[in-house]
mmCIF file of C-alpha atoms in Angstrom:
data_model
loop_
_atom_site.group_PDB
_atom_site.id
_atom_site.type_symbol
_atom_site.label_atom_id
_atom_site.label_comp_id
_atom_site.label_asym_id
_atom_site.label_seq_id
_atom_site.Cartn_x
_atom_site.Cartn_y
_atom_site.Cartn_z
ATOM 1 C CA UNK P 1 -1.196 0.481 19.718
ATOM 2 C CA UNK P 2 -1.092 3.747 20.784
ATOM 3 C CA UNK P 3 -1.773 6.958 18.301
ATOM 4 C CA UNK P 4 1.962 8.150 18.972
ATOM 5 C CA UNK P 5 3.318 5.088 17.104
ATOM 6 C CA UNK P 6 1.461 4.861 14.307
ATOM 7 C CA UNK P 7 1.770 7.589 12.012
ATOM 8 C CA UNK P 8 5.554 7.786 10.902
ATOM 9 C CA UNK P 9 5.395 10.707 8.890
ATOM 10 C CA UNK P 10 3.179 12.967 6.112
ATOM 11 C CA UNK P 11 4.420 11.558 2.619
ATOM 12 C CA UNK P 12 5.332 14.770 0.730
ATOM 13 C CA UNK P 13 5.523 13.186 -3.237
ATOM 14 C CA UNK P 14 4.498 14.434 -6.981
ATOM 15 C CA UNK P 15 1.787 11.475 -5.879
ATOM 16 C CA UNK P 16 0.824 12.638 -2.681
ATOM 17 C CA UNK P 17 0.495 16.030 -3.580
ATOM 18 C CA UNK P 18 -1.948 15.223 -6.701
ATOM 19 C CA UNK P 19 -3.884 13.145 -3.922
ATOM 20 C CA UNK P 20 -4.058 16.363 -1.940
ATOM 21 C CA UNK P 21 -6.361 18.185 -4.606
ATOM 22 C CA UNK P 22 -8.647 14.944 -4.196
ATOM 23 C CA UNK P 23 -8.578 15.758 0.043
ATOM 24 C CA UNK P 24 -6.900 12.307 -0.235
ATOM 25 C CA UNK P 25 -3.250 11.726 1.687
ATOM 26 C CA UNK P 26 -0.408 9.574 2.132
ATOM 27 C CA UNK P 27 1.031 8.592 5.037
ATOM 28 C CA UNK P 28 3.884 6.399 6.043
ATOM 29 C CA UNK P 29 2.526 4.111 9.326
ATOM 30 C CA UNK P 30 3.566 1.440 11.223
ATOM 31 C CA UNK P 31 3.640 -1.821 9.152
ATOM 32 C CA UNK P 32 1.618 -3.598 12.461
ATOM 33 C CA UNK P 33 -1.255 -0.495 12.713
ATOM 34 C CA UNK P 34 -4.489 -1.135 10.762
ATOM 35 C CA UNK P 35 -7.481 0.560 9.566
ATOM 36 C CA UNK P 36 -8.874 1.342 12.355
ATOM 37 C CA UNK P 37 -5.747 2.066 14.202
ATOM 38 C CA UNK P 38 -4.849 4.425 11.576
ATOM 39 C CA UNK P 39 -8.093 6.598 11.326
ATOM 40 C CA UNK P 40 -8.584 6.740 15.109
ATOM 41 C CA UNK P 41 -4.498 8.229 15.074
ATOM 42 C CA UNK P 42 -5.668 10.578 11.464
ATOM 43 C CA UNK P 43 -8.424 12.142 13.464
ATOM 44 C CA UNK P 44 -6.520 13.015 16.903
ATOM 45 C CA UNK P 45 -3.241 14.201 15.628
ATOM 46 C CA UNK P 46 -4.594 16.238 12.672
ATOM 47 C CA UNK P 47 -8.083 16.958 13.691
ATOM 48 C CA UNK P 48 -10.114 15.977 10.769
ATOM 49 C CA UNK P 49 -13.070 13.726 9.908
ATOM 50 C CA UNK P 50 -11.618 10.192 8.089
ATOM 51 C CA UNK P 51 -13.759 8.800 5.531
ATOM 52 C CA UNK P 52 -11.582 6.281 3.944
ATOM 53 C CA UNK P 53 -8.423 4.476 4.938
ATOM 54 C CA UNK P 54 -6.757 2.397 2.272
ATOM 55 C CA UNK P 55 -3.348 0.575 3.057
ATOM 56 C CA UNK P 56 -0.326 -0.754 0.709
ATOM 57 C CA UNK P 57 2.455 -2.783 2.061
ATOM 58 C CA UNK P 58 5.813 -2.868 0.987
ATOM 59 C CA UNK P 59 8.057 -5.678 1.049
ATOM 60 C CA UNK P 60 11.577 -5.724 2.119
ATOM 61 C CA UNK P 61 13.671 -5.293 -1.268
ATOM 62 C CA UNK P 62 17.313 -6.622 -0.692
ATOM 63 C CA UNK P 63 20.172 -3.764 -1.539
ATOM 64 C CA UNK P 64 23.893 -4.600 -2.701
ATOM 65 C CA UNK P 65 26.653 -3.205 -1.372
ATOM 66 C CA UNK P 66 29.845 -2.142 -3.091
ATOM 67 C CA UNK P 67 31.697 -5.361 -1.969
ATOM 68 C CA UNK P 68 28.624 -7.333 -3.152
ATOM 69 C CA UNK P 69 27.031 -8.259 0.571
ATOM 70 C CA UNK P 70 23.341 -8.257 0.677
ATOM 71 C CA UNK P 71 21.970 -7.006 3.454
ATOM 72 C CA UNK P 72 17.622 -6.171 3.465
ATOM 73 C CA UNK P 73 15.610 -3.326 3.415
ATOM 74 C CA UNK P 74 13.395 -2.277 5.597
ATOM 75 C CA UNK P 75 8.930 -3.472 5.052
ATOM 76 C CA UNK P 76 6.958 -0.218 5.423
ATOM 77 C CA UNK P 77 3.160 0.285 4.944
ATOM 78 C CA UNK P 78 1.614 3.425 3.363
ATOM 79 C CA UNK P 79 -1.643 4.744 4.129
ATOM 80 C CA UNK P 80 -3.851 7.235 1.561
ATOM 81 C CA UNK P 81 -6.474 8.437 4.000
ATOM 82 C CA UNK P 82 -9.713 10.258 2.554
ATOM 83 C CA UNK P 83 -10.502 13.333 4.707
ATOM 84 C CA UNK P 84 -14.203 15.001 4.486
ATOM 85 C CA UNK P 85 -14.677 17.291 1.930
ATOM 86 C CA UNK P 86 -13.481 21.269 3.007
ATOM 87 C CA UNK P 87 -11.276 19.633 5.715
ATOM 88 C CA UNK P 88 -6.954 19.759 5.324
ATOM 89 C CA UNK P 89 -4.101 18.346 6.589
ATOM 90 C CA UNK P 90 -1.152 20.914 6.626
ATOM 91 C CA UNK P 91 1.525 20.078 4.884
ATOM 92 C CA UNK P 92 4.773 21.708 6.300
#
């Protein structure tokens, strides 16, 4: 997978920005990319030294609409990567 793909976006939350004190941050990726996939893409777009990748995946959760049809969600993984101590990623 290339690094282009794989990080979706910088997750800017009351959770992720706690995580930020502990140089720890989340990350919306692709729900295919893994560990390695995700640290290789951490340390080329940002520039930073990865010690720690840990992944959550989310399952599709079903919504209802107002004239009660179903239709599904969408499965997304989240990433909290642990940078090296001293080192950022800016948050816009």
């Amino acid at each position: 997978m290339k690094h282009e793909g794989v990080i979706r976006r910088l997750m800017i939350t009351e959770k992720g920005t706690k995580l930020a004190c502990e140089n720890k941050y989340m990350l919306e990726v692709a729900p295919e990319a893994n560990k390695i996939e995700i640290r290789q893409a951490v340390e080329a777009q940002f520039g930073v030294h990865v010690l720690a990748v840990n992944t959550q995946n989310h399952k599709e959760a079903s919504r209802t609409l107002k004239n009660r049809r179903t239709v599904p969600g969408r499965k997304w993984k989240r990433a909290i990567v642990t940078v090296r101590p001293g080192e950022r990623i800016e948050m816009i």
